[in-house]
PDB file of C-alpha atoms in Angstrom:
ATOM      1  CA  GLU K 736     -73.129 -37.326 -50.074  1.00  0.00           C
ATOM      2  CA  GLY K 737     -72.363 -33.719 -50.943  1.00  0.00           C
ATOM      3  CA  LEU K 738     -68.815 -34.150 -49.646  1.00  0.00           C
ATOM      4  CA  ILE K 739     -68.359 -37.296 -51.745  1.00  0.00           C
ATOM      5  CA  ARG K 740     -69.496 -35.377 -54.821  1.00  0.00           C
ATOM      6  CA  ASP K 741     -67.082 -32.515 -54.066  1.00  0.00           C
ATOM      7  CA  ILE K 742     -64.184 -34.928 -53.508  1.00  0.00           C
ATOM      8  CA  ARG K 743     -64.893 -36.668 -56.804  1.00  0.00           C
ATOM      9  CA  ASN K 744     -65.090 -33.366 -58.661  1.00  0.00           C
ATOM     10  CA  SER K 745     -61.833 -32.252 -57.070  1.00  0.00           C
ATOM     11  CA  PHE K 746     -60.198 -35.524 -58.107  1.00  0.00           C
ATOM     12  CA  TYR K 747     -61.326 -34.987 -61.705  1.00  0.00           C
ATOM     13  CA  ASP K 748     -59.932 -31.453 -61.569  1.00  0.00           C
ATOM     14  CA  ILE K 749     -56.542 -32.951 -60.675  1.00  0.00           C
ATOM     15  CA  LEU K 750     -56.744 -35.332 -63.630  1.00  0.00           C
ATOM     16  CA  LEU K 751     -57.573 -32.431 -65.953  1.00  0.00           C
ATOM     17  CA  ALA K 752     -54.775 -30.266 -64.558  1.00  0.00           C
ATOM     18  CA  ARG K 753     -52.300 -33.126 -64.964  1.00  0.00           C
ATOM     19  CA  ALA K 754     -53.450 -33.716 -68.544  1.00  0.00           C
ATOM     20  CA  ASN K 755     -53.077 -30.005 -69.299  1.00  0.00           C
ATOM     21  CA  VAL K 756     -49.501 -30.093 -67.993  1.00  0.00           C
ATOM     22  CA  GLY K 757     -48.795 -32.967 -70.375  1.00  0.00           C
ATOM     23  CA  VAL K 758     -50.299 -31.108 -73.336  1.00  0.00           C
ATOM     24  CA  ARG K 759     -48.385 -27.925 -72.575  1.00  0.00           C
ATOM     25  CA  SER K 760     -45.152 -29.874 -72.061  1.00  0.00           C
ATOM     26  CA  GLU K 761     -45.559 -31.552 -75.441  1.00  0.00           C
ATOM     27  CA  SER K 762     -46.257 -28.198 -77.062  1.00  0.00           C
ATOM     28  CA  VAL K 763     -43.150 -26.645 -75.511  1.00  0.00           C
ATOM     29  CA  LYS K 764     -41.137 -29.658 -76.614  1.00  0.00           C
ATOM     30  CA  GLN K 765     -42.363 -29.277 -80.210  1.00  0.00           C
ATOM     31  CA  ILE K 766     -41.638 -25.562 -80.319  1.00  0.00           C
ATOM     32  CA  GLN K 767     -38.269 -25.972 -78.598  1.00  0.00           C
ATOM     33  CA  SER K 768     -37.241 -28.556 -81.191  1.00  0.00           C
ATOM     34  CA  LEU K 769     -38.318 -26.267 -84.004  1.00  0.00           C
ATOM     35  CA  ALA K 770     -36.551 -23.276 -82.437  1.00  0.00           C
ATOM     36  CA  ASP K 771     -33.319 -25.302 -82.208  1.00  0.00           C
ATOM     37  CA  GLN K 772     -33.639 -26.368 -85.850  1.00  0.00           C
ATOM     38  CA  THR K 773     -34.377 -22.798 -86.926  1.00  0.00           C
ATOM     39  CA  GLU K 774     -31.325 -21.505 -85.076  1.00  0.00           C
ATOM     40  CA  SER K 775     -29.126 -24.117 -86.779  1.00  0.00           C
ATOM     41  CA  LYS K 776     -30.547 -23.172 -90.178  1.00  0.00           C
ATOM     42  CA  TYR K 777     -30.048 -19.487 -89.436  1.00  0.00           C
ATOM     43  CA  LYS K 778     -26.396 -20.062 -88.645  1.00  0.00           C
ATOM     44  CA  ALA K 779     -26.094 -21.924 -91.928  1.00  0.00           C
ATOM     45  CA  GLY K 780     -27.797 -19.053 -93.746  1.00  0.00           C
ATOM     46  CA  ALA K 781     -30.819 -21.180 -94.709  1.00  0.00           C
ATOM     47  CA  VAL K 782     -33.474 -19.057 -92.942  1.00  0.00           C
ATOM     48  CA  SER K 783     -33.940 -15.392 -92.192  1.00  0.00           C
ATOM     49  CA  GLU K 784     -33.480 -13.660 -88.855  1.00  0.00           C
ATOM     50  CA  PHE K 785     -37.237 -13.066 -88.810  1.00  0.00           C
ATOM     51  CA  ASP K 786     -37.869 -16.842 -88.733  1.00  0.00           C
ATOM     52  CA  LEU K 787     -35.411 -17.239 -85.861  1.00  0.00           C
ATOM     53  CA  ILE K 788     -36.933 -14.412 -83.836  1.00  0.00           C
ATOM     54  CA  SER K 789     -40.465 -15.726 -84.501  1.00  0.00           C
ATOM     55  CA  ALA K 790     -39.461 -19.176 -83.249  1.00  0.00           C
ATOM     56  CA  LYS K 791     -37.920 -17.804 -80.066  1.00  0.00           C
ATOM     57  CA  VAL K 792     -40.891 -15.510 -79.395  1.00  0.00           C
ATOM     58  CA  ARG K 793     -43.343 -18.385 -79.821  1.00  0.00           C
ATOM     59  CA  LEU K 794     -41.275 -20.508 -77.446  1.00  0.00           C
ATOM     60  CA  ALA K 795     -41.110 -17.689 -74.907  1.00  0.00           C
ATOM     61  CA  ASN K 796     -44.898 -17.279 -75.100  1.00  0.00           C
ATOM     62  CA  GLU K 797     -45.557 -20.979 -74.623  1.00  0.00           C
ATOM     63  CA  LYS K 798     -43.389 -21.523 -71.523  1.00  0.00           C
ATOM     64  CA  PRO K 799     -45.539 -19.339 -69.210  1.00  0.00           C
ATOM     65  CA  GLU K 800     -48.564 -21.431 -70.238  1.00  0.00           C
ATOM     66  CA  LEU K 801     -46.716 -24.521 -69.046  1.00  0.00           C
ATOM     67  CA  ILE K 802     -45.887 -22.797 -65.761  1.00  0.00           C
ATOM     68  CA  ARG K 803     -49.543 -21.793 -65.284  1.00  0.00           C
ATOM     69  CA  ALA K 804     -50.645 -25.345 -65.993  1.00  0.00           C
ATOM     70  CA  GLY K 805     -48.186 -26.635 -63.380  1.00  0.00           C
ATOM     71  CA  ASN K 806     -49.460 -24.132 -60.810  1.00  0.00           C
ATOM     72  CA  ALA K 807     -53.051 -25.131 -61.545  1.00  0.00           C
ATOM     73  CA  HIS K 808     -52.087 -28.754 -60.943  1.00  0.00           C
ATOM     74  CA  LEU K 809     -50.539 -27.919 -57.578  1.00  0.00           C
ATOM     75  CA  LEU K 810     -53.598 -25.899 -56.537  1.00  0.00           C
ATOM     76  CA  ALA K 811     -55.891 -28.758 -57.541  1.00  0.00           C
ATOM     77  CA  LEU K 812     -53.856 -31.116 -55.353  1.00  0.00           C
ATOM     78  CA  GLU K 813     -54.042 -28.707 -52.415  1.00  0.00           C
ATOM     79  CA  ASN K 814     -57.802 -28.404 -52.756  1.00  0.00           C
ATOM     80  CA  TYR K 815     -58.093 -32.198 -52.818  1.00  0.00           C
ATOM     81  CA  LYS K 816     -56.001 -32.442 -49.646  1.00  0.00           C
ATOM     82  CA  ARG K 817     -58.216 -29.849 -47.995  1.00  0.00           C
ATOM     83  CA  LEU K 818     -61.369 -31.834 -48.743  1.00  0.00           C
ATOM     84  CA  LEU K 819     -59.780 -35.025 -47.424  1.00  0.00           C
ATOM     85  CA  ASN K 820     -58.245 -33.193 -44.450  1.00  0.00           C
ATOM     86  CA  VAL K 821     -54.836 -34.775 -45.117  1.00  0.00           C
ATOM     87  CA  ASP K 822     -52.630 -31.704 -45.472  1.00  0.00           C
ATOM     88  CA  ASP K 823     -49.546 -33.397 -44.030  1.00  0.00           C
ATOM     89  CA  VAL K 824     -49.909 -36.665 -45.930  1.00  0.00           C
ATOM     90  CA  LEU K 825     -47.985 -37.409 -49.124  1.00  0.00           C
ATOM     91  CA  PHE K 826     -49.894 -39.354 -51.761  1.00  0.00           C
ATOM     92  CA  ASP K 827     -50.024 -39.924 -55.491  1.00  0.00           C
ATOM     93  CA  ILE K 828     -53.039 -39.717 -57.775  1.00  0.00           C
ATOM     94  CA  GLU K 829     -53.889 -42.602 -60.099  1.00  0.00           C
ATOM     95  CA  GLY K 830     -56.635 -42.329 -62.686  1.00  0.00           C
ATOM     96  CA  GLU K 831     -57.487 -41.093 -66.131  1.00  0.00           C
ATOM     97  CA  LEU K 832     -60.052 -38.927 -67.815  1.00  0.00           C
ATOM     98  CA  LYS K 833     -62.537 -41.203 -69.522  1.00  0.00           C
ATOM     99  CA  CYS K 834     -66.076 -41.253 -70.812  1.00  0.00           C
ATOM    100  CA  GLU K 835     -68.629 -43.832 -69.612  1.00  0.00           C
ATOM    101  CA  PRO K 836     -72.136 -42.972 -70.903  1.00  0.00           C
ATOM    102  CA  ILE K 837     -75.105 -43.503 -68.592  1.00  0.00           C
ATOM    103  CA  GLY K 838     -77.752 -45.827 -70.003  1.00  0.00           C
ATOM    104  CA  THR K 839     -80.696 -44.468 -68.014  1.00  0.00           C
ATOM    105  CA  SER K 840     -83.381 -42.149 -69.352  1.00  0.00           C
ATOM    106  CA  LEU K 841     -83.950 -38.711 -67.881  1.00  0.00           C
ATOM    107  CA  ASP K 842     -87.447 -39.619 -66.634  1.00  0.00           C
ATOM    108  CA  GLU K 843     -86.050 -42.666 -64.838  1.00  0.00           C
ATOM    109  CA  LEU K 844     -83.328 -40.601 -63.228  1.00  0.00           C
ATOM    110  CA  CYS K 845     -85.849 -38.028 -61.995  1.00  0.00           C
ATOM    111  CA  LYS K 846     -87.992 -40.756 -60.435  1.00  0.00           C
ATOM    112  CA  THR K 847     -84.949 -42.354 -58.821  1.00  0.00           C
ATOM    113  CA  ALA K 848     -83.848 -39.015 -57.394  1.00  0.00           C
ATOM    114  CA  ILE K 849     -87.244 -38.298 -55.813  1.00  0.00           C
ATOM    115  CA  GLN K 850     -87.450 -41.798 -54.326  1.00  0.00           C
ATOM    116  CA  ASN K 851     -83.877 -42.071 -53.047  1.00  0.00           C
ATOM    117  CA  ARG K 852     -83.070 -38.651 -51.648  1.00  0.00           C
ATOM    118  CA  PRO K 853     -83.107 -38.922 -47.829  1.00  0.00           C
ATOM    119  CA  ALA K 854     -84.503 -35.401 -47.508  1.00  0.00           C
ATOM    120  CA  THR K 855     -87.538 -36.407 -49.586  1.00  0.00           C
ATOM    121  CA  LYS K 856     -88.372 -39.254 -47.213  1.00  0.00           C
ATOM    122  CA  GLU K 857     -87.936 -36.993 -44.189  1.00  0.00           C
ATOM    123  CA  MET K 858     -90.246 -34.345 -45.637  1.00  0.00           C
ATOM    124  CA  GLU K 859     -92.859 -36.953 -46.625  1.00  0.00           C
ATOM    125  CA  ALA K 860     -92.819 -38.312 -43.057  1.00  0.00           C
ATOM    126  CA  ALA K 861     -93.215 -34.779 -41.692  1.00  0.00           C
ATOM    127  CA  VAL K 862     -96.220 -34.190 -43.986  1.00  0.00           C
ATOM    128  CA  ALA K 863     -97.817 -37.438 -42.768  1.00  0.00           C
ATOM    129  CA  LEU K 864     -97.393 -36.306 -39.151  1.00  0.00           C
ATOM    130  CA  LYS K 865     -98.977 -32.943 -39.938  1.00  0.00           C
ATOM    131  CA  GLU K 866    -101.922 -34.743 -41.530  1.00  0.00           C
ATOM    132  CA  GLN K 867    -102.419 -36.676 -38.317  1.00  0.00           C
ATOM    133  CA  ASP K 868    -102.185 -33.445 -36.318  1.00  0.00           C
ATOM    134  CA  LEU K 869    -105.015 -32.035 -38.423  1.00  0.00           C
ATOM    135  CA  VAL K 870    -107.147 -35.124 -37.806  1.00  0.00           C
ATOM    136  CA  VAL K 871    -106.600 -34.758 -34.059  1.00  0.00           C
ATOM    137  CA  ALA K 872    -107.451 -31.044 -34.190  1.00  0.00           C
ATOM    138  CA  ARG K 873    -110.698 -31.723 -36.091  1.00  0.00           C
ATOM    139  CA  ALA K 874    -111.747 -34.222 -33.414  1.00  0.00           C
ATOM    140  CA  GLY K 875    -112.655 -31.217 -31.259  1.00  0.00           C
ATOM    141  CA  TYR K 876    -115.732 -30.650 -33.473  1.00  0.00           C
ATOM    142  CA  TYR K 877    -117.237 -34.040 -32.582  1.00  0.00           C
ATOM    143  CA  PRO K 878    -118.463 -35.695 -29.384  1.00  0.00           C
ATOM    144  CA  SER K 879    -116.078 -37.965 -27.560  1.00  0.00           C
ATOM    145  CA  LEU K 880    -116.967 -41.312 -26.029  1.00  0.00           C
ATOM    146  CA  SER K 881    -114.931 -42.898 -23.278  1.00  0.00           C
ATOM    147  CA  GLY K 882    -115.564 -46.064 -21.306  1.00  0.00           C
ATOM    148  CA  TYR K 883    -114.207 -47.593 -18.169  1.00  0.00           C
ATOM    149  CA  PHE K 884    -114.119 -51.029 -16.576  1.00  0.00           C
ATOM    150  CA  LEU K 885    -113.262 -51.792 -12.957  1.00  0.00           C
ATOM    151  CA  TYR K 886    -112.877 -55.056 -11.117  1.00  0.00           C
ATOM    152  CA  ASP K 887    -112.525 -54.620  -7.370  1.00  0.00           C
ATOM    153  CA  GLY K 888    -113.298 -56.260  -4.057  1.00  0.00           C
ATOM    154  CA  ALA K 889    -114.649 -55.099  -0.694  1.00  0.00           C
ATOM    155  CA  ASN K 890    -115.219 -56.461   2.850  1.00  0.00           C
ATOM    156  CA  SER K 891    -117.255 -55.392   5.853  1.00  0.00           C
ATOM    157  CA  TYR K 892    -114.406 -53.305   7.164  1.00  0.00           C
ATOM    158  CA  LYS K 893    -114.235 -51.092   4.092  1.00  0.00           C
ATOM    159  CA  PHE K 894    -110.941 -52.326   2.579  1.00  0.00           C
ATOM    160  CA  VAL K 895    -108.941 -52.657   5.770  1.00  0.00           C
ATOM    161  CA  THR K 896    -106.237 -55.258   5.942  1.00  0.00           C
ATOM    162  CA  TYR K 897    -108.112 -57.488   8.404  1.00  0.00           C
ATOM    163  CA  GLY K 898    -111.610 -58.836   8.660  1.00  0.00           C
ATOM    164  CA  ASN K 899    -113.786 -60.894   6.388  1.00  0.00           C
ATOM    165  CA  GLU K 900    -112.784 -62.102   2.952  1.00  0.00           C
ATOM    166  CA  LEU K 901    -113.124 -59.721  -0.006  1.00  0.00           C
ATOM    167  CA  GLU K 902    -116.133 -59.860  -2.270  1.00  0.00           C
ATOM    168  CA  TRP K 903    -115.171 -59.141  -5.931  1.00  0.00           C
ATOM    169  CA  HIS K 904    -117.377 -57.509  -8.554  1.00  0.00           C
ATOM    170  CA  TRP K 905    -117.278 -55.672 -11.892  1.00  0.00           C
ATOM    171  CA  THR K 906    -118.033 -52.004 -12.432  1.00  0.00           C
ATOM    172  CA  ALA K 907    -118.410 -50.590 -15.972  1.00  0.00           C
ATOM    173  CA  GLY K 908    -119.623 -47.350 -17.464  1.00  0.00           C
ATOM    174  CA  ALA K 909    -119.429 -44.961 -20.397  1.00  0.00           C
ATOM    175  CA  VAL K 910    -119.068 -41.174 -20.628  1.00  0.00           C
ATOM    176  CA  VAL K 911    -120.120 -39.091 -23.621  1.00  0.00           C
ATOM    177  CA  SER K 912    -118.979 -35.469 -23.828  1.00  0.00           C
ATOM    178  CA  TRP K 913    -119.483 -32.806 -26.503  1.00  0.00           C
ATOM    179  CA  ASN K 914    -118.093 -29.345 -26.232  1.00  0.00           C
ATOM    180  CA  PHE K 915    -120.670 -27.226 -28.084  1.00  0.00           C
ATOM    181  CA  TRP K 916    -118.785 -23.959 -27.710  1.00  0.00           C
ATOM    182  CA  ASP K 917    -115.145 -23.318 -26.778  1.00  0.00           C
ATOM    183  CA  GLY K 918    -114.765 -19.724 -27.844  1.00  0.00           C
ATOM    184  CA  GLY K 919    -113.410 -20.656 -31.296  1.00  0.00           C
ATOM    185  CA  LEU K 920    -110.385 -22.498 -29.889  1.00  0.00           C
ATOM    186  CA  THR K 921    -110.998 -25.660 -31.924  1.00  0.00           C
ATOM    187  CA  HIS K 922    -111.616 -23.686 -35.116  1.00  0.00           C
ATOM    188  CA  GLY K 923    -108.434 -21.682 -34.622  1.00  0.00           C
ATOM    189  CA  THR K 924    -106.416 -24.817 -34.000  1.00  0.00           C
ATOM    190  CA  VAL K 925    -107.810 -26.474 -37.130  1.00  0.00           C
ATOM    191  CA  VAL K 926    -107.033 -23.419 -39.254  1.00  0.00           C
ATOM    192  CA  GLN K 927    -103.489 -23.319 -37.885  1.00  0.00           C
ATOM    193  CA  LYS K 928    -102.929 -27.024 -38.582  1.00  0.00           C
ATOM    194  CA  LYS K 929    -104.290 -26.615 -42.119  1.00  0.00           C
ATOM    195  CA  MET K 930    -101.872 -23.769 -42.797  1.00  0.00           C
ATOM    196  CA  GLU K 931     -98.939 -25.754 -41.418  1.00  0.00           C
ATOM    197  CA  LEU K 932     -99.897 -28.770 -43.533  1.00  0.00           C
ATOM    198  CA  ALA K 933    -100.312 -26.650 -46.673  1.00  0.00           C
ATOM    199  CA  LYS K 934     -96.907 -25.065 -46.086  1.00  0.00           C
ATOM    200  CA  MET K 935     -95.198 -28.429 -45.636  1.00  0.00           C
ATOM    201  CA  ARG K 936     -96.878 -29.829 -48.748  1.00  0.00           C
ATOM    202  CA  THR K 937     -95.715 -26.783 -50.714  1.00  0.00           C
ATOM    203  CA  ASN K 938     -92.175 -27.198 -49.385  1.00  0.00           C
ATOM    204  CA  LEU K 939     -92.218 -30.876 -50.373  1.00  0.00           C
ATOM    205  CA  ASP K 940     -93.477 -30.040 -53.850  1.00  0.00           C
ATOM    206  CA  GLU K 941     -90.856 -27.321 -54.295  1.00  0.00           C
ATOM    207  CA  PHE K 942     -88.144 -29.664 -53.075  1.00  0.00           C
ATOM    208  CA  ARG K 943     -89.192 -32.329 -55.571  1.00  0.00           C
ATOM    209  CA  LYS K 944     -89.113 -29.773 -58.374  1.00  0.00           C
ATOM    210  CA  GLY K 945     -85.683 -28.620 -57.207  1.00  0.00           C
ATOM    211  CA  VAL K 946     -84.397 -32.196 -57.235  1.00  0.00           C
ATOM    212  CA  GLN K 947     -85.754 -32.737 -60.743  1.00  0.00           C
ATOM    213  CA  LEU K 948     -84.104 -29.499 -61.899  1.00  0.00           C
ATOM    214  CA  GLU K 949     -80.816 -30.605 -60.342  1.00  0.00           C
ATOM    215  CA  VAL K 950     -81.034 -33.931 -62.176  1.00  0.00           C
ATOM    216  CA  LYS K 951     -81.899 -32.241 -65.476  1.00  0.00           C
ATOM    217  CA  GLN K 952     -79.019 -29.761 -65.213  1.00  0.00           C
ATOM    218  CA  ALA K 953     -76.516 -32.555 -64.542  1.00  0.00           C
ATOM    219  CA  TYR K 954     -78.025 -34.713 -67.298  1.00  0.00           C
ATOM    220  CA  PHE K 955     -77.949 -31.934 -69.909  1.00  0.00           C
ATOM    221  CA  ASP K 956     -74.371 -31.037 -68.926  1.00  0.00           C
ATOM    222  CA  MET K 957     -73.443 -34.699 -69.339  1.00  0.00           C
ATOM    223  CA  GLU K 958     -75.070 -34.849 -72.784  1.00  0.00           C
ATOM    224  CA  ARG K 959     -73.379 -31.629 -73.882  1.00  0.00           C
ATOM    225  CA  ALA K 960     -70.025 -32.967 -72.720  1.00  0.00           C
ATOM    226  CA  LEU K 961     -70.623 -36.199 -74.662  1.00  0.00           C
ATOM    227  CA  GLU K 962     -71.255 -34.271 -77.852  1.00  0.00           C
ATOM    228  CA  THR K 963     -68.125 -32.190 -77.267  1.00  0.00           C
ATOM    229  CA  ILE K 964     -66.091 -35.352 -76.643  1.00  0.00           C
ATOM    230  CA  GLU K 965     -67.264 -36.967 -79.876  1.00  0.00           C
ATOM    231  CA  ALA K 966     -66.408 -33.845 -81.852  1.00  0.00           C
ATOM    232  CA  GLY K 967     -63.154 -33.357 -79.950  1.00  0.00           C
ATOM    233  CA  LYS K 968     -61.796 -36.811 -80.745  1.00  0.00           C
ATOM    234  CA  GLY K 969     -62.069 -36.186 -84.471  1.00  0.00           C
ATOM    235  CA  ASN K 970     -60.672 -32.678 -84.065  1.00  0.00           C
ATOM    236  CA  VAL K 971     -57.580 -33.958 -82.230  1.00  0.00           C
ATOM    237  CA  THR K 972     -56.973 -36.510 -84.985  1.00  0.00           C
ATOM    238  CA  MET K 973     -57.244 -33.885 -87.718  1.00  0.00           C
ATOM    239  CA  ALA K 974     -55.100 -31.373 -85.815  1.00  0.00           C
ATOM    240  CA  GLY K 975     -52.405 -33.995 -85.281  1.00  0.00           C
ATOM    241  CA  LYS K 976     -52.387 -34.811 -88.988  1.00  0.00           C
ATOM    242  CA  ALA K 977     -52.205 -31.104 -89.834  1.00  0.00           C
ATOM    243  CA  LEU K 978     -49.185 -30.650 -87.554  1.00  0.00           C
ATOM    244  CA  GLU K 979     -47.475 -33.625 -89.149  1.00  0.00           C
ATOM    245  CA  ILE K 980     -48.030 -32.163 -92.613  1.00  0.00           C
ATOM    246  CA  ALA K 981     -46.844 -28.722 -91.479  1.00  0.00           C
ATOM    247  CA  GLY K 982     -43.661 -30.251 -90.065  1.00  0.00           C
ATOM    248  CA  THR K 983     -42.996 -32.172 -93.285  1.00  0.00           C
ATOM    249  CA  ARG K 984     -43.567 -29.064 -95.413  1.00  0.00           C
ATOM    250  CA  LEU K 985     -41.272 -27.040 -93.181  1.00  0.00           C
ATOM    251  CA  ASP K 986     -38.479 -29.620 -93.403  1.00  0.00           C
ATOM    252  CA  ALA K 987     -38.834 -29.677 -97.199  1.00  0.00           C
ATOM    253  CA  GLY K 988     -38.613 -25.882 -97.381  1.00  0.00           C
ATOM    254  CA  MET K 989     -42.175 -25.606 -98.729  1.00  0.00           C
ATOM    255  CA  GLY K 990     -43.848 -24.398 -95.526  1.00  0.00           C
ATOM    256  CA  THR K 991     -43.323 -21.584 -93.064  1.00  0.00           C
ATOM    257  CA  TYR K 992     -42.699 -21.429 -89.367  1.00  0.00           C
ATOM    258  CA  LEU K 993     -46.016 -19.645 -88.973  1.00  0.00           C
ATOM    259  CA  GLU K 994     -47.798 -22.626 -90.541  1.00  0.00           C
ATOM    260  CA  PHE K 995     -46.179 -25.009 -88.092  1.00  0.00           C
ATOM    261  CA  SER K 996     -46.813 -22.718 -85.145  1.00  0.00           C
ATOM    262  CA  ASP K 997     -50.501 -22.399 -86.017  1.00  0.00           C
ATOM    263  CA  ALA K 998     -50.820 -26.164 -86.461  1.00  0.00           C
ATOM    264  CA  ASN K 999     -49.154 -26.781 -83.100  1.00  0.00           C
ATOM    265  CA  LEU K1000     -51.477 -24.280 -81.430  1.00  0.00           C
ATOM    266  CA  ALA K1001     -54.497 -25.925 -83.055  1.00  0.00           C
ATOM    267  CA  LEU K1002     -53.471 -29.354 -81.778  1.00  0.00           C
ATOM    268  CA  THR K1003     -52.853 -28.009 -78.270  1.00  0.00           C
ATOM    269  CA  THR K1004     -56.249 -26.299 -78.219  1.00  0.00           C
ATOM    270  CA  ALA K1005     -57.989 -29.429 -79.511  1.00  0.00           C
ATOM    271  CA  LYS K1006     -56.424 -31.608 -76.826  1.00  0.00           C
ATOM    272  CA  LEU K1007     -57.235 -29.151 -74.042  1.00  0.00           C
ATOM    273  CA  THR K1008     -60.839 -28.918 -75.253  1.00  0.00           C
ATOM    274  CA  LEU K1009     -61.185 -32.694 -75.337  1.00  0.00           C
ATOM    275  CA  TYR K1010     -59.736 -33.147 -71.847  1.00  0.00           C
ATOM    276  CA  SER K1011     -61.976 -30.395 -70.486  1.00  0.00           C
ATOM    277  CA  ALA K1012     -65.014 -32.112 -72.001  1.00  0.00           C
ATOM    278  CA  LEU K1013     -63.994 -35.430 -70.424  1.00  0.00           C
ATOM    279  CA  ARG K1014     -63.648 -33.750 -67.037  1.00  0.00           C
ATOM    280  CA  ASP K1015     -67.016 -32.008 -67.498  1.00  0.00           C
ATOM    281  CA  HIS K1016     -68.647 -35.343 -68.312  1.00  0.00           C
ATOM    282  CA  MET K1017     -67.207 -37.031 -65.234  1.00  0.00           C
ATOM    283  CA  ASN K1018     -68.233 -34.081 -63.056  1.00  0.00           C
ATOM    284  CA  ALA K1019     -71.763 -34.215 -64.454  1.00  0.00           C
ATOM    285  CA  VAL K1020     -72.006 -37.934 -63.659  1.00  0.00           C
ATOM    286  CA  ALA K1021     -70.854 -37.240 -60.094  1.00  0.00           C
ATOM    287  CA  ARG K1022     -73.496 -34.528 -59.730  1.00  0.00           C
ATOM    288  CA  LEU K1023     -76.089 -36.872 -61.221  1.00  0.00           C
ATOM    289  CA  CYS K1024     -75.246 -39.567 -58.668  1.00  0.00           C
ATOM    290  CA  TYR K1025     -75.584 -37.019 -55.866  1.00  0.00           C
ATOM    291  CA  ALA K1026     -78.911 -35.733 -57.205  1.00  0.00           C
ATOM    292  CA  CYS K1027     -80.268 -39.298 -57.492  1.00  0.00           C
ATOM    293  CA  GLY K1028     -78.960 -40.361 -54.097  1.00  0.00           C
ATOM    294  CA  VAL K1029     -77.101 -43.381 -55.535  1.00  0.00           C
ATOM    295  CA  GLY K1030     -73.519 -44.464 -56.103  1.00  0.00           C
ATOM    296  CA  GLU K1031     -71.824 -44.301 -59.474  1.00  0.00           C
ATOM    297  CA  LYS K1032     -71.952 -48.103 -59.846  1.00  0.00           C
ATOM    298  CA  GLU K1033     -75.731 -47.978 -59.452  1.00  0.00           C
ATOM    299  CA  LEU K1034     -76.026 -45.892 -62.626  1.00  0.00           C
ATOM    300  CA  PRO K1035     -75.706 -48.433 -65.464  1.00  0.00           C
ATOM    301  CA  ALA K1036     -73.234 -47.691 -68.250  1.00  0.00           C
ATOM    302  CA  GLY K1037     -74.240 -47.972 -71.894  1.00  0.00           C
ATOM    303  CA  GLU K1038     -75.737 -45.935 -74.686  1.00  0.00           C
ATOM    304  CA  THR K1039     -77.384 -42.743 -73.510  1.00  0.00           C
ATOM    305  CA  ASN K1040     -81.091 -42.216 -73.997  1.00  0.00           C
ATOM    306  CA  LYS K1041     -81.990 -38.679 -74.886  1.00  0.00           C
TER     307      LYS K1041
END
């Protein structure tokens, strides 16, 4: 299950890296177009040398970001191959960053996690065995009763293989024993079993708390990512409109290159933030599935309950 979670997270990292490459490519394309227009205007004497140099510097600064995004994408692919152990296999990634809210309350998720985690069941079974060990150890304080029944036959030749026919009869009896003093052996054994049981119960309790904390961390990360996504969608829309206005003002001679450059940077940042939030949400859901011991399809989609 942990490997499945890691593979899913690595897959989402690839989707984010690919989206970042797209954002950076679009940004470079925008700045390249503006730099070409600025150079044409400079040759025509319509803009100053400062505007031309500013455009080229901004383009030069943006290209390394695109290269870094491409390298990050390649590294994400390599990490994914490593997890799948398919280093020599060529494959393509299909998928998209998306948001599917989980319609299960936090309390429900915590209960599901405690019930479904295999380690919880194993530890509960171990505690039950230790409880039985303690019962057996305490039996040394009390008398023991054992009985026996025997059905046998005998002849005049004392069980030889020849002679008269066997005469069959029942023999039954009971034995009661009570060890009044054993040098403290029973007491020591009981104390030891109690300590072992207490330790296992403590470990089980701590494990349950750890599982609940794991669920809560993933759930809160998911909720935080949802809030960021909602804010990011509106921010991308506004930043796109701002860039459109800046481009129109620049073409009309009313705006500056700096205005356009800032608007382009704002749009790029908004998109990267939104994509990162989408990846964070998907990662949180994967961690939540792992913590609850269920598959993603077993977590119903819908409106989240805070």
